[in-house]
Short mmCIF file of C-alpha atoms and ligand atoms in Angstrom, two decimals:
data_model
loop_
_atom_site.label_atom_id
_atom_site.label_comp_id
_atom_site.label_asym_id
_atom_site.label_seq_id
_atom_site.Cartn_x
_atom_site.Cartn_y
_atom_site.Cartn_z
CA MET B 1 184.40 78.31 64.11
CA LYS B 2 180.99 79.83 63.37
CA ILE B 3 178.61 80.09 66.31
CA HIS B 4 175.03 78.89 65.84
CA ALA B 5 171.95 78.71 68.07
CA GLN B 6 169.96 75.67 69.11
CA ILE B 7 166.68 75.36 70.99
CA THR B 8 167.47 73.14 73.98
CA GLY B 9 164.21 73.33 75.92
CA THR B 10 160.60 74.46 75.60
CA GLY B 11 157.86 75.31 78.07
CA SER B 12 154.38 76.77 78.05
CA TYR B 13 151.61 77.85 80.34
CA LEU B 14 147.88 78.43 79.98
CA PRO B 15 145.85 80.09 82.75
CA GLN B 16 143.43 77.83 84.59
CA ARG B 17 140.18 79.53 83.59
CA ILE B 18 138.70 78.18 80.34
CA MET B 19 135.99 80.03 78.44
CA THR B 20 134.23 77.80 75.90
CA ASN B 21 132.47 79.02 72.76
CA HIS B 22 129.19 78.00 74.40
CA GLU B 23 129.88 80.34 77.31
CA LEU B 24 130.76 83.17 74.91
CA ALA B 25 127.56 82.51 72.96
CA GLN B 26 125.58 83.31 76.12
CA GLN B 27 127.07 86.82 76.14
CA ILE B 28 127.11 87.85 72.45
CA ASP B 29 125.23 87.00 69.26
CA THR B 30 127.30 84.03 68.08
CA THR B 31 127.29 80.23 68.15
CA ASP B 32 129.79 77.48 68.84
CA ASN B 33 129.19 76.25 65.27
CA TRP B 34 129.99 79.61 63.69
CA ILE B 35 133.21 80.01 65.69
CA VAL B 36 134.40 76.45 65.03
CA GLU B 37 133.62 76.63 61.30
CA ARG B 38 135.17 80.06 60.71
CA THR B 39 138.17 79.79 63.05
CA GLY B 40 138.68 76.26 64.38
CA ILE B 41 138.58 77.67 67.93
CA ARG B 42 136.65 75.77 70.62
CA GLN B 43 137.83 77.50 73.78
CA ARG B 44 140.27 80.06 75.16
CA HIS B 45 142.09 80.43 78.49
CA LEU B 46 141.74 83.68 80.44
CA ALA B 47 144.21 85.06 82.94
CA ALA B 48 142.88 85.59 86.45
CA LYS B 49 142.37 89.20 87.59
CA ASN B 50 145.61 89.25 89.53
CA GLU B 51 147.57 87.29 86.89
CA THR B 52 149.73 89.40 84.56
CA THR B 53 151.67 88.71 81.38
CA SER B 54 154.92 88.39 83.35
CA ASP B 55 153.28 85.75 85.59
CA LEU B 56 152.33 83.69 82.52
CA ALA B 57 155.83 84.24 81.10
CA HIS B 58 157.37 83.15 84.40
CA ALA B 59 155.44 79.85 84.49
CA ALA B 60 156.37 79.04 80.86
CA ALA B 61 160.00 80.06 81.42
CA LEU B 62 160.39 77.78 84.46
CA ARG B 63 159.23 74.83 82.36
CA ALA B 64 161.62 75.69 79.51
CA ILE B 65 164.52 76.09 81.95
CA GLU B 66 163.76 72.68 83.45
CA ALA B 67 163.44 71.04 80.02
CA ALA B 68 166.78 72.50 78.90
CA GLY B 69 168.42 71.26 82.09
CA ILE B 70 169.97 74.65 82.83
CA ASP B 71 170.01 76.88 85.85
CA ALA B 72 168.19 80.25 85.59
CA ALA B 73 171.53 81.86 86.47
CA ASP B 74 172.98 80.52 83.17
CA ILE B 75 170.67 82.81 81.17
CA ASP B 76 172.60 85.76 79.77
CA LEU B 77 169.80 87.47 77.80
CA ILE B 78 166.01 87.62 78.12
CA VAL B 79 163.81 88.60 75.17
CA VAL B 80 160.05 88.73 75.70
CA ALA B 81 157.65 89.18 72.79
CA THR B 82 154.43 90.77 73.97
CA THR B 83 151.77 93.24 72.94
CA THR B 84 150.21 93.20 76.38
CA PRO B 85 153.00 94.16 78.80
CA ASP B 86 152.26 94.36 82.54
CA LEU B 87 153.32 98.02 82.60
CA VAL B 88 154.39 100.84 80.29
CA PHE B 89 157.76 100.24 81.93
CA PRO B 90 159.78 98.43 83.18
CA SER B 91 159.63 95.95 80.33
CA THR B 92 157.99 92.57 80.91
CA ALA B 93 161.44 91.04 80.36
CA CYS B 94 162.85 93.00 83.32
CA LEU B 95 159.90 91.95 85.49
CA LEU B 96 160.47 88.36 84.41
CA GLN B 97 164.18 88.55 85.26
CA GLN B 98 163.25 89.64 88.79
CA LYS B 99 160.64 86.86 89.14
CA LEU B 100 163.22 84.29 88.04
CA GLY B 101 165.63 85.62 90.67
CA ILE B 102 168.41 86.06 88.14
CA GLU B 103 171.12 88.11 89.81
CA ASN B 104 173.68 88.12 87.01
CA ARG B 105 172.31 91.42 85.62
CA CYS B 106 171.86 89.99 82.09
CA PRO B 107 170.21 92.29 79.53
CA ALA B 108 166.43 91.97 79.25
CA PHE B 109 164.07 93.66 76.81
CA ASP B 110 160.70 93.32 75.08
CA VAL B 111 159.97 92.96 71.38
CA GLN B 112 156.68 94.27 69.99
CA ALA B 113 155.59 92.69 66.72
CA VAL B 114 152.11 91.58 67.82
CA CYS B 115 151.32 88.07 66.48
CA SER B 116 154.73 87.84 64.76
CA GLY B 117 156.42 88.65 68.06
CA PHE B 118 157.85 85.21 68.77
CA VAL B 119 159.50 84.91 65.36
CA TYR B 120 160.93 88.43 65.79
CA ALA B 121 162.21 87.57 69.29
CA LEU B 122 163.72 84.28 68.14
CA ALA B 123 165.47 86.05 65.25
CA THR B 124 166.82 88.68 67.66
CA ALA B 125 168.12 86.06 70.09
CA ASP B 126 169.62 84.01 67.25
CA ASN B 127 171.52 87.07 66.04
CA PHE B 128 172.83 87.83 69.56
CA ILE B 129 174.17 84.28 69.76
CA ARG B 130 175.65 84.32 66.24
CA ALA B 131 177.38 87.62 67.07
CA GLY B 132 178.89 86.10 70.20
CA GLN B 133 177.04 88.50 72.50
CA ALA B 134 174.99 85.83 74.29
CA ARG B 135 175.27 82.08 74.84
CA CYS B 136 172.04 81.18 76.64
CA VAL B 137 168.92 83.14 75.84
CA LEU B 138 165.44 82.87 77.29
CA VAL B 139 162.95 83.73 74.53
CA VAL B 140 159.33 84.10 75.58
CA GLY B 141 156.05 84.92 73.86
CA ALA B 142 153.47 85.90 76.48
CA GLU B 143 150.13 87.65 76.24
CA THR B 144 147.02 88.62 78.15
CA MET B 145 145.02 89.48 75.04
CA SER B 146 141.80 89.27 77.07
CA ARG B 147 142.76 92.64 78.60
CA ILE B 148 142.60 94.41 75.20
CA THR B 149 139.56 92.52 73.92
CA ASP B 150 136.18 94.19 73.61
CA TRP B 151 134.04 91.26 74.75
CA SER B 152 130.97 92.83 73.15
CA ASP B 153 132.56 92.98 69.65
CA ARG B 154 131.68 89.64 68.09
CA SER B 155 133.69 90.42 64.96
CA ASN B 156 136.94 89.66 66.78
CA CYS B 157 136.48 88.85 70.48
CA ILE B 158 135.92 85.21 69.55
CA LEU B 159 139.55 85.01 68.42
CA TRP B 160 141.63 85.93 71.44
CA GLY B 161 143.07 84.05 74.40
CA ASP B 162 145.82 84.32 77.02
CA GLY B 163 148.93 82.19 77.39
CA ALA B 164 152.71 81.98 77.25
CA GLY B 165 155.39 79.86 75.60
CA ALA B 166 159.15 79.90 76.08
CA VAL B 167 162.31 78.42 74.64
CA ILE B 168 165.91 78.30 75.77
CA LEU B 169 168.27 79.07 72.90
CA GLN B 170 171.91 78.11 73.40
CA ALA B 171 175.13 78.59 71.47
CA SER B 172 176.23 75.52 69.54
CA ASP B 173 178.66 74.35 66.85
CA THR B 174 175.78 73.06 64.74
CA ALA B 175 172.88 75.10 63.41
CA GLY B 176 169.53 74.62 65.11
CA VAL B 177 168.07 77.91 63.97
CA ILE B 178 168.95 77.69 60.28
CA ALA B 179 167.41 80.96 59.12
CA THR B 180 164.91 83.62 60.05
CA HIS B 181 163.12 85.98 57.65
CA LEU B 182 161.32 89.08 58.92
CA HIS B 183 159.17 91.74 57.26
CA ALA B 184 156.84 94.62 58.10
CA ASP B 185 154.58 97.00 56.22
CA GLY B 186 153.28 99.93 58.25
CA ARG B 187 150.78 101.03 55.60
CA TYR B 188 148.15 98.65 56.95
CA ARG B 189 147.96 99.94 60.52
CA ASP B 190 144.23 100.70 60.33
CA LEU B 191 143.20 97.14 59.45
CA LEU B 192 144.37 95.79 62.80
CA HIS B 193 145.19 98.07 65.69
CA VAL B 194 144.53 99.40 69.18
CA GLU B 195 143.86 103.15 69.31
CA ALA B 196 145.10 103.87 72.82
CA GLY B 197 148.77 104.47 73.47
CA VAL B 198 151.10 106.33 75.77
CA SER B 199 151.82 109.10 73.31
CA SER B 200 148.51 109.02 71.39
CA GLY B 201 146.37 109.09 74.51
CA LEU B 202 145.69 106.43 77.07
CA GLU B 203 142.07 107.61 77.28
CA LYS B 204 141.37 106.26 73.77
CA SER B 205 139.93 102.77 73.24
CA SER B 206 142.31 100.04 74.36
CA ALA B 207 140.42 97.28 72.50
CA VAL B 208 141.65 95.46 69.40
CA ARG B 209 139.90 96.69 66.25
CA MET B 210 140.19 94.51 63.18
CA GLN B 211 138.79 94.39 59.68
CA GLY B 212 138.81 90.61 59.82
CA SER B 213 138.17 89.52 56.26
CA SER B 214 140.72 92.00 54.80
CA VAL B 215 143.32 90.86 57.33
CA PHE B 216 142.48 87.25 56.51
CA LYS B 217 143.07 87.69 52.76
CA ILE B 218 146.34 89.58 53.19
CA ALA B 219 147.53 87.06 55.80
CA VAL B 220 147.01 84.10 53.47
CA LYS B 221 148.75 85.82 50.53
CA THR B 222 151.64 87.08 52.65
CA LEU B 223 152.21 83.72 54.33
CA ASP B 224 152.29 82.12 50.88
CA GLU B 225 155.06 84.56 49.96
CA ILE B 226 157.09 83.96 53.14
CA VAL B 227 156.93 80.20 52.53
CA ASP B 228 158.30 80.71 49.00
CA GLU B 229 160.97 83.10 50.24
CA THR B 230 162.09 80.79 53.06
CA LEU B 231 162.31 77.71 50.84
CA ALA B 232 164.14 79.52 48.02
CA ALA B 233 166.62 81.34 50.27
CA ASN B 234 167.58 78.08 51.97
CA HIS B 235 167.59 75.91 48.82
CA LEU B 236 164.85 73.64 50.16
CA GLN B 237 161.97 71.75 48.62
CA LYS B 238 158.52 71.75 50.19
CA SER B 239 159.02 68.07 51.02
CA ASP B 240 162.10 68.87 53.16
CA ILE B 241 159.89 70.40 55.88
CA THR B 242 158.90 67.84 58.52
CA TRP B 243 156.59 70.04 60.61
CA LEU B 244 154.76 73.29 60.06
CA VAL B 245 154.48 75.10 63.40
CA PRO B 246 152.35 78.10 62.46
CA HIS B 247 150.98 81.06 64.35
CA GLN B 248 147.61 79.89 65.66
CA ALA B 249 145.15 82.55 64.49
CA ASN B 250 142.58 80.74 62.42
CA ILE B 251 142.51 77.13 61.21
CA ARG B 252 141.55 78.30 57.71
CA ILE B 253 144.73 80.40 57.46
CA ILE B 254 146.80 77.46 58.74
CA GLU B 255 145.16 75.09 56.22
CA ALA B 256 145.91 77.51 53.38
CA THR B 257 149.62 77.58 54.30
CA ALA B 258 149.71 73.79 54.63
CA LYS B 259 148.13 73.51 51.17
CA LYS B 260 150.75 75.87 49.79
CA LEU B 261 153.41 73.54 51.22
CA GLY B 262 151.65 70.45 49.89
CA MET B 263 151.53 69.16 53.48
CA SER B 264 148.79 67.03 54.93
CA MET B 265 147.33 68.40 58.16
CA ASP B 266 148.92 65.59 60.17
CA ARG B 267 152.29 67.32 59.61
CA VAL B 268 150.95 70.59 60.97
CA VAL B 269 150.92 71.41 64.67
CA VAL B 270 147.46 72.76 65.48
CA THR B 271 146.55 74.01 68.95
CA VAL B 272 144.27 76.92 68.04
CA ASP B 273 141.22 74.84 69.00
CA ARG B 274 142.40 74.71 72.63
CA HIS B 275 143.74 78.20 73.29
CA ALA B 276 142.52 80.47 70.44
CA ASN B 277 144.80 83.24 69.16
CA THR B 278 147.34 84.02 71.88
CA SER B 279 149.30 86.36 69.59
CA ALA B 280 153.07 86.13 70.33
CA ALA B 281 152.53 83.12 72.59
CA SER B 282 150.93 80.90 69.98
CA ILE B 283 153.98 79.47 68.19
CA PRO B 284 155.90 78.53 71.36
CA LEU B 285 152.66 77.08 72.81
CA ALA B 286 152.22 74.89 69.73
CA LEU B 287 155.92 73.99 69.65
CA ASP B 288 155.96 72.95 73.31
CA THR B 289 152.86 70.80 72.81
CA ALA B 290 154.37 68.86 69.91
CA VAL B 291 157.77 68.51 71.59
CA ARG B 292 156.26 67.17 74.81
CA ASP B 293 153.87 64.74 73.11
CA GLY B 294 156.81 63.31 71.13
CA ARG B 295 155.72 64.35 67.64
CA ILE B 296 158.77 66.55 67.05
CA ARG B 297 161.98 64.53 67.12
CA ALA B 298 165.70 65.05 66.64
CA GLY B 299 166.51 65.64 62.98
CA ASP B 300 163.12 67.12 62.09
CA LEU B 301 163.03 70.35 60.11
CA LEU B 302 160.45 72.84 61.42
CA LEU B 303 158.99 75.82 59.62
CA MET B 304 157.50 78.43 61.94
CA GLU B 305 155.60 81.32 60.39
CA ALA B 306 153.50 84.19 61.65
CA PHE B 307 151.52 87.21 60.50
CA GLY B 308 150.15 90.00 62.65
CA GLY B 309 149.43 93.64 63.35
CA GLY B 310 151.80 96.15 61.84
CA PHE B 311 151.55 94.39 59.51
CA THR B 312 154.46 92.21 60.53
CA TRP B 313 155.29 88.74 59.31
CA GLY B 314 158.15 86.30 59.33
CA SER B 315 159.43 82.75 59.43
CA ALA B 316 161.98 80.67 61.29
CA LEU B 317 163.50 77.49 59.95
CA VAL B 318 164.64 75.28 62.80
CA LYS B 319 166.42 71.93 62.79
CA TRP B 320 165.36 70.05 65.91
CA MET B 321 168.46 68.75 67.70
CA VAL B 322 167.34 67.46 71.11
O1 UT7 O 1 146.57 86.89 64.30
C1 UT7 O 1 146.76 88.13 63.68
C2 UT7 O 1 146.03 88.31 62.43
N1 UT7 O 1 144.62 88.08 62.56
C3 UT7 O 1 144.04 87.17 61.80
O2 UT7 O 1 144.71 86.47 61.09
C4 UT7 O 1 142.54 87.10 61.80
C5 UT7 O 1 142.04 87.11 60.38
N2 UT7 O 1 140.61 87.13 60.25
C6 UT7 O 1 139.79 86.10 60.63
O3 UT7 O 1 140.23 85.14 61.22
C7 UT7 O 1 138.35 86.15 60.19
O4 UT7 O 1 138.18 87.25 59.33
C8 UT7 O 1 137.32 86.24 61.34
C9 UT7 O 1 137.28 84.91 62.09
C10 UT7 O 1 137.68 87.34 62.33
C11 UT7 O 1 135.93 86.50 60.77
O5 UT7 O 1 135.61 85.48 59.83
P1 UT7 O 1 135.09 85.84 58.35
O6 UT7 O 1 134.82 84.57 57.70
O7 UT7 O 1 136.10 86.76 57.74
O8 UT7 O 1 133.72 86.59 58.65
P2 UT7 O 1 133.26 88.04 58.23
O9 UT7 O 1 133.86 89.06 59.13
O10 UT7 O 1 133.43 88.23 56.76
O11 UT7 O 1 131.72 87.94 58.54
C12 UT7 O 1 130.86 87.03 57.81
C13 UT7 O 1 129.48 87.08 58.44
C14 UT7 O 1 128.92 88.49 58.59
O12 UT7 O 1 127.52 88.41 58.39
P3 UT7 O 1 126.85 88.82 56.99
O13 UT7 O 1 127.27 90.25 56.76
O14 UT7 O 1 127.43 87.87 55.98
O15 UT7 O 1 125.41 88.64 57.24
C15 UT7 O 1 129.21 88.83 60.03
O16 UT7 O 1 128.30 89.77 60.56
O17 UT7 O 1 129.53 86.53 59.77
C16 UT7 O 1 129.01 87.49 60.71
N3 UT7 O 1 129.78 87.36 61.93
C17 UT7 O 1 129.44 86.51 62.91
N4 UT7 O 1 128.42 85.65 63.05
C18 UT7 O 1 128.37 84.92 64.18
C19 UT7 O 1 130.93 88.00 62.26
N5 UT7 O 1 131.35 87.57 63.48
C20 UT7 O 1 130.43 86.67 63.90
C21 UT7 O 1 130.32 85.88 65.06
N6 UT7 O 1 129.29 85.02 65.16
N7 UT7 O 1 131.23 85.93 66.06
#
């Protein structure tokens, strides 16, 4: 019999400290109105000085483990999507394994696809399960974007926030993860990037640089294409999708994708107002919110989609089973 993967539990975590648009407007030349109108963002959460990406991942993972009703020892693979790892190495996934006290020596690694990271990590975990190489995977998107934000650059600092989201993905006879579609195009590296890097020079700027309006236009067009591709490849109509669970970057990008799907905004999970763009953490944060408040129910068909630095983009089609 074919092996499939199902999400059996979700969890998320946002650091305690909230920075509102009003607070930001006291530091740079911007206004709450401008930020809300152009992005839909009202506030972001910021990790404490001593709080790292693996700490956020740990808190979200514990909640997902509890929701799935498993023991941490049952996990046989950990995949963490992050652009803001605690260290150059070990990977954040290895640090997380240690924090969870997992002694079964399961493999653990990070995936780097910036804002598309969660979809990439979910696709990776799904393929491990389908291949019979794992049966219970912890998939996490976790970021401390505040650490690579230039808080004096109003053109993009207004966008970023910290947070983490996690899911437990388990082997099953019936398909939960129906399909994933991933893409990348390295030609656009200069539109959205961080200059510093281990091999390029850690002394270079470690702040996100973005040509916002160009990224915006390409994001909308590319997400349109991934919606078409996902529906066609899986022989679905727009109306078959119950919930759009998009990457939370900008409400105007989310609205454009919803329009493409002919969906009213009450079928779209929106959390960008509360936590801003948390990169790889944003989809599992939104998913966990809508699962816990009862919006997402067994039998629903979810379309997750993301676009980010690289450029990378992708989608995951998930039948909700729990
Ligand atoms: O998640 C990964 C992928 N990233 C994204 O998807 C982000 C995509 N980009 C965006 O979300 C938007 O481009 C931004 C929110 C970053 C910027 O919004 P925009 O509507 O594209 O604004 P813009 O950069 O074209 O700037 C429009 C105007 C400019 O003024 P002038 O030249 O028209 O006088 C900017 O100087 O708004 C000005 N501006 C601001 N004003 C107040 C730019 N940033 C700010 C600001 N506050 N924070």
